[in-house]
């Protein structure tokens, strides 16, 4: 290893003139584990190869990419947080791609995505680095589609949780404000709390309609406390309007 922790494979892949495919193939066969080994900077040979493409405005060759991608290398980020997919996007932006080069870099993208689990949406930020035409190619991949569909299915649930949070904050704030202000602005404070309770009532009715264990839902202690709180608010402010 060199002082930064690079192996011969990394040096061969990331030099001014990258070694030929035959040389890279020979180094990989001599030490297969070198493909997944990171330097002190967190860079794998794949990182080095793509960085060389960025610096020298060359197009990553898919045949080389296939040799340098193994296991979870496609998902590894270096110490700066840059993944191979991110660096491929930078390399693509640096080049004015002709038709042949576009086909090559599309094949390199396929090589990375085929070895990427795409298990969450964090990799989507790396896809933003790609030029629009390559981004379309990425979205055509089944794994990417599945991840996008899964994230979109979770979006309404996440939005509902955020709405719950904001409603809770509004109720707590208005209640605290009401204690401090007394009868001043009582109607406005009551409106916020009543609307909050109406929202919670509708949410619980929706949950009750969709949940299977309705008996557990009805006799849950926390649920009874919420109902009691709503009833208390309506009782306190029924005469305001």
Short mmCIF file of C-alpha atoms in Angstrom, two decimals:
data_model
loop_
_atom_site.label_atom_id
_atom_site.label_comp_id
_atom_site.label_asym_id
_atom_site.label_seq_id
_atom_site.Cartn_x
_atom_site.Cartn_y
_atom_site.Cartn_z
CA UNK A 1 0.00 0.00 0.00
CA UNK A 2 0.98 3.63 -0.52
CA UNK A 3 0.94 6.09 2.38
CA UNK A 4 -2.72 7.06 1.69
CA UNK A 5 -3.53 3.34 1.74
CA UNK A 6 -3.97 2.70 -1.99
CA UNK A 7 -3.33 -0.73 -3.48
CA UNK A 8 -1.72 -1.33 -6.91
CA UNK A 9 -5.19 -1.88 -8.41
CA UNK A 10 -6.30 1.60 -7.32
CA UNK A 11 -3.12 3.17 -8.73
CA UNK A 12 -3.56 1.35 -12.03
CA UNK A 13 -7.22 2.33 -12.33
CA UNK A 14 -6.78 5.99 -11.41
CA UNK A 15 -3.58 7.03 -13.14
CA UNK A 16 -3.14 9.72 -15.79
CA UNK A 17 -3.42 6.93 -18.35
CA UNK A 18 -5.52 4.17 -16.83
CA UNK A 19 -4.06 0.72 -17.28
CA UNK A 20 -5.53 -1.47 -19.99
CA UNK A 21 -8.38 -3.83 -19.28
CA UNK A 22 -5.96 -6.77 -19.44
CA UNK A 23 -3.74 -5.27 -16.72
CA UNK A 24 -6.74 -4.45 -14.50
CA UNK A 25 -8.09 -7.96 -15.04
CA UNK A 26 -4.73 -9.44 -14.06
CA UNK A 27 -4.55 -7.34 -10.87
CA UNK A 28 -8.11 -8.27 -9.91
CA UNK A 29 -7.41 -11.97 -10.41
CA UNK A 30 -4.20 -11.67 -8.37
CA UNK A 31 -6.03 -10.01 -5.47
CA UNK A 32 -9.86 -10.11 -5.82
CA UNK A 33 -10.34 -8.46 -2.42
CA UNK A 34 -8.57 -5.32 -3.68
CA UNK A 35 -11.76 -4.33 -5.52
CA UNK A 36 -13.57 -3.73 -2.23
CA UNK A 37 -10.61 -2.32 -0.29
CA UNK A 38 -10.79 1.37 0.62
CA UNK A 39 -7.90 3.76 1.19
CA UNK A 40 -7.59 6.02 4.23
CA UNK A 41 -9.72 8.51 2.30
CA UNK A 42 -12.44 5.89 1.83
CA UNK A 43 -11.77 5.54 -1.89
CA UNK A 44 -12.05 2.19 -3.67
CA UNK A 45 -10.39 1.48 -7.06
CA UNK A 46 -13.76 2.34 -8.64
CA UNK A 47 -13.66 5.79 -6.99
CA UNK A 48 -10.14 6.31 -8.37
CA UNK A 49 -11.15 5.26 -11.87
CA UNK A 50 -14.14 7.62 -11.95
CA UNK A 51 -12.10 10.48 -10.48
CA UNK A 52 -9.57 10.04 -13.27
CA UNK A 53 -12.44 10.26 -15.78
CA UNK A 54 -13.59 13.50 -14.15
CA UNK A 55 -10.13 15.10 -14.08
CA UNK A 56 -9.17 14.16 -17.63
CA UNK A 57 -12.62 14.51 -19.26
CA UNK A 58 -12.76 10.91 -20.40
CA UNK A 59 -15.77 8.61 -20.59
CA UNK A 60 -15.78 5.65 -18.15
CA UNK A 61 -15.50 2.42 -20.11
CA UNK A 62 -18.12 -0.21 -19.12
CA UNK A 63 -15.65 -3.08 -19.56
CA UNK A 64 -13.42 -1.48 -16.91
CA UNK A 65 -16.38 -0.73 -14.67
CA UNK A 66 -17.42 -4.38 -14.69
CA UNK A 67 -14.01 -5.38 -13.30
CA UNK A 68 -14.08 -2.74 -10.55
CA UNK A 69 -17.65 -3.28 -9.33
CA UNK A 70 -18.19 -6.10 -6.83
CA UNK A 71 -20.33 -6.77 -3.77
CA UNK A 72 -21.48 -3.43 -2.34
CA UNK A 73 -18.75 -1.26 -3.92
CA UNK A 74 -21.37 0.63 -5.94
CA UNK A 75 -22.91 1.89 -2.68
CA UNK A 76 -19.73 2.85 -0.81
CA UNK A 77 -19.14 6.54 -0.17
CA UNK A 78 -15.67 8.01 0.36
CA UNK A 79 -14.79 10.27 3.29
CA UNK A 80 -16.36 13.21 1.44
CA UNK A 81 -19.63 11.33 1.08
CA UNK A 82 -19.25 10.79 -2.68
CA UNK A 83 -20.46 7.47 -4.08
CA UNK A 84 -19.44 5.97 -7.45
CA UNK A 85 -22.88 6.94 -8.80
CA UNK A 86 -22.28 10.56 -7.78
CA UNK A 87 -18.85 10.57 -9.45
CA UNK A 88 -20.24 8.97 -12.59
CA UNK A 89 -22.70 11.86 -12.80
CA UNK A 90 -19.84 14.38 -12.54
CA UNK A 91 -17.88 12.51 -15.21
CA UNK A 92 -20.91 12.57 -17.53
CA UNK A 93 -21.41 16.30 -17.02
CA UNK A 94 -17.76 17.04 -17.83
CA UNK A 95 -17.93 15.38 -21.24
CA UNK A 96 -19.67 16.52 -24.41
CA UNK A 97 -21.06 13.11 -25.27
CA UNK A 98 -21.44 11.90 -28.82
CA UNK A 99 -23.71 8.96 -29.60
CA UNK A 100 -21.03 6.31 -29.00
CA UNK A 101 -19.88 7.91 -25.73
CA UNK A 102 -23.48 8.17 -24.54
CA UNK A 103 -23.93 4.43 -25.12
CA UNK A 104 -20.73 3.71 -23.19
CA UNK A 105 -21.62 5.85 -20.20
CA UNK A 106 -25.17 4.42 -20.23
CA UNK A 107 -23.61 0.94 -20.00
CA UNK A 108 -21.41 2.15 -17.12
CA UNK A 109 -24.49 3.49 -15.36
CA UNK A 110 -26.23 0.14 -15.84
CA UNK A 111 -23.20 -1.59 -14.37
CA UNK A 112 -23.40 0.51 -11.20
CA UNK A 113 -27.18 0.24 -10.82
CA UNK A 114 -27.10 -3.53 -11.42
CA UNK A 115 -24.79 -3.85 -8.42
CA UNK A 116 -26.65 -1.27 -6.32
CA UNK A 117 -29.34 -2.52 -3.98
CA UNK A 118 -31.27 0.78 -4.27
CA UNK A 119 -32.78 -0.13 -0.90
CA UNK A 120 -33.74 3.43 0.04
CA UNK A 121 -34.13 6.81 -1.57
CA UNK A 122 -30.74 8.18 -0.48
CA UNK A 123 -29.21 7.24 -3.84
CA UNK A 124 -31.75 9.43 -5.65
CA UNK A 125 -29.75 12.53 -4.70
CA UNK A 126 -26.79 11.00 -6.56
CA UNK A 127 -28.98 10.46 -9.62
CA UNK A 128 -29.57 14.22 -9.73
CA UNK A 129 -25.93 14.62 -10.76
CA UNK A 130 -26.64 12.78 -14.00
CA UNK A 131 -27.52 14.72 -17.17
CA UNK A 132 -31.29 14.55 -17.89
CA UNK A 133 -30.99 11.97 -20.69
CA UNK A 134 -28.96 9.64 -18.45
CA UNK A 135 -31.35 10.22 -15.57
CA UNK A 136 -34.18 8.93 -17.77
CA UNK A 137 -32.09 5.82 -18.48
CA UNK A 138 -31.66 5.29 -14.73
CA UNK A 139 -35.39 5.61 -14.04
CA UNK A 140 -36.05 2.86 -16.57
CA UNK A 141 -34.23 0.35 -14.35
CA UNK A 142 -36.55 -1.93 -12.40
CA UNK A 143 -34.74 -1.47 -9.07
CA UNK A 144 -34.91 2.31 -9.35
CA UNK A 145 -38.60 2.15 -10.27
CA UNK A 146 -39.37 -0.08 -7.28
CA UNK A 147 -37.56 2.27 -4.89
CA UNK A 148 -39.38 5.30 -6.31
CA UNK A 149 -42.75 3.56 -6.08
CA UNK A 150 -42.07 2.52 -2.48
CA UNK A 151 -41.08 6.09 -1.51
CA UNK A 152 -44.23 7.50 -3.16
CA UNK A 153 -46.39 5.00 -1.26
CA UNK A 154 -44.84 6.20 2.00
CA UNK A 155 -45.24 9.88 1.13
CA UNK A 156 -48.95 10.25 2.13
CA UNK A 157 -48.29 8.49 5.45
CA UNK A 158 -45.30 10.76 6.14
CA UNK A 159 -47.38 13.83 5.25
CA UNK A 160 -50.12 12.68 7.64
CA UNK A 161 -47.62 12.23 10.47
CA UNK A 162 -46.27 15.73 9.85
CA UNK A 163 -49.83 17.09 9.88
CA UNK A 164 -50.45 15.32 13.21
CA UNK A 165 -47.32 16.93 14.61
CA UNK A 166 -48.33 20.45 13.50
CA UNK A 167 -51.85 20.04 14.84
CA UNK A 168 -50.50 18.90 18.21
CA UNK A 169 -48.16 21.89 18.37
CA UNK A 170 -51.03 24.23 17.49
CA UNK A 171 -53.26 22.80 20.22
CA UNK A 172 -50.52 22.94 22.88
CA UNK A 173 -49.51 26.48 21.87
CA UNK A 174 -53.07 27.79 21.84
CA UNK A 175 -53.82 26.12 25.19
CA UNK A 176 -50.71 27.69 26.76
CA UNK A 177 -51.59 31.04 25.21
CA UNK A 178 -55.12 30.75 26.56
CA UNK A 179 -53.84 30.21 30.11
CA UNK A 180 -51.66 33.32 29.88
CA UNK A 181 -54.23 35.56 28.13
CA UNK A 182 -57.29 34.51 30.10
CA UNK A 183 -60.47 35.78 28.42
CA UNK A 184 -58.59 37.88 25.86
CA UNK A 185 -58.78 36.39 22.34
CA UNK A 186 -60.80 33.51 23.79
CA UNK A 187 -62.73 32.96 20.57
CA UNK A 188 -59.57 32.65 18.44
CA UNK A 189 -57.97 30.27 20.94
CA UNK A 190 -61.15 28.20 21.10
CA UNK A 191 -61.32 28.00 17.31
CA UNK A 192 -57.80 26.57 17.08
CA UNK A 193 -58.41 23.99 19.77
CA UNK A 194 -61.82 22.93 18.45
CA UNK A 195 -60.50 22.59 14.90
CA UNK A 196 -57.61 20.55 16.28
CA UNK A 197 -59.99 18.25 18.12
CA UNK A 198 -62.20 17.88 15.04
CA UNK A 199 -59.12 16.88 13.04
CA UNK A 200 -58.11 14.31 15.66
CA UNK A 201 -61.64 12.92 15.81
CA UNK A 202 -61.72 12.45 12.04
CA UNK A 203 -58.24 10.85 12.12
CA UNK A 204 -59.29 8.38 14.79
CA UNK A 205 -62.48 7.53 12.91
CA UNK A 206 -60.39 6.83 9.82
CA UNK A 207 -58.00 4.67 11.84
CA UNK A 208 -60.92 2.80 13.40
CA UNK A 209 -62.43 2.12 9.97
CA UNK A 210 -59.20 0.64 8.58
CA UNK A 211 -57.80 -1.21 11.62
CA UNK A 212 -58.46 -4.93 12.05
CA UNK A 213 -58.31 -5.22 15.87
CA UNK A 214 -61.15 -2.82 16.66
CA UNK A 215 -61.56 -4.09 20.23
CA UNK A 216 -57.93 -3.29 21.07
CA UNK A 217 -58.32 0.10 19.40
CA UNK A 218 -61.41 0.97 21.46
CA UNK A 219 -59.97 -0.03 24.84
CA UNK A 220 -56.50 1.39 24.37
CA UNK A 221 -55.70 3.68 27.35
CA UNK A 222 -53.98 6.33 25.24
CA UNK A 223 -56.95 6.42 22.86
CA UNK A 224 -59.37 6.93 25.78
CA UNK A 225 -57.20 9.80 27.02
CA UNK A 226 -57.36 11.46 23.59
CA UNK A 227 -61.15 11.11 23.52
CA UNK A 228 -61.36 12.57 27.03
CA UNK A 229 -59.20 15.52 26.00
CA UNK A 230 -61.37 16.23 22.96
CA UNK A 231 -64.54 16.01 25.08
CA UNK A 232 -62.97 18.38 27.64
CA UNK A 233 -62.11 20.96 24.98
CA UNK A 234 -65.63 20.86 23.48
CA UNK A 235 -67.14 21.21 26.96
CA UNK A 236 -64.92 24.20 27.83
CA UNK A 237 -65.60 26.12 24.62
CA UNK A 238 -69.15 25.07 23.62
CA UNK A 239 -70.53 28.47 24.68
CA UNK A 240 -67.91 30.60 22.89
CA UNK A 241 -69.66 30.65 19.52
#
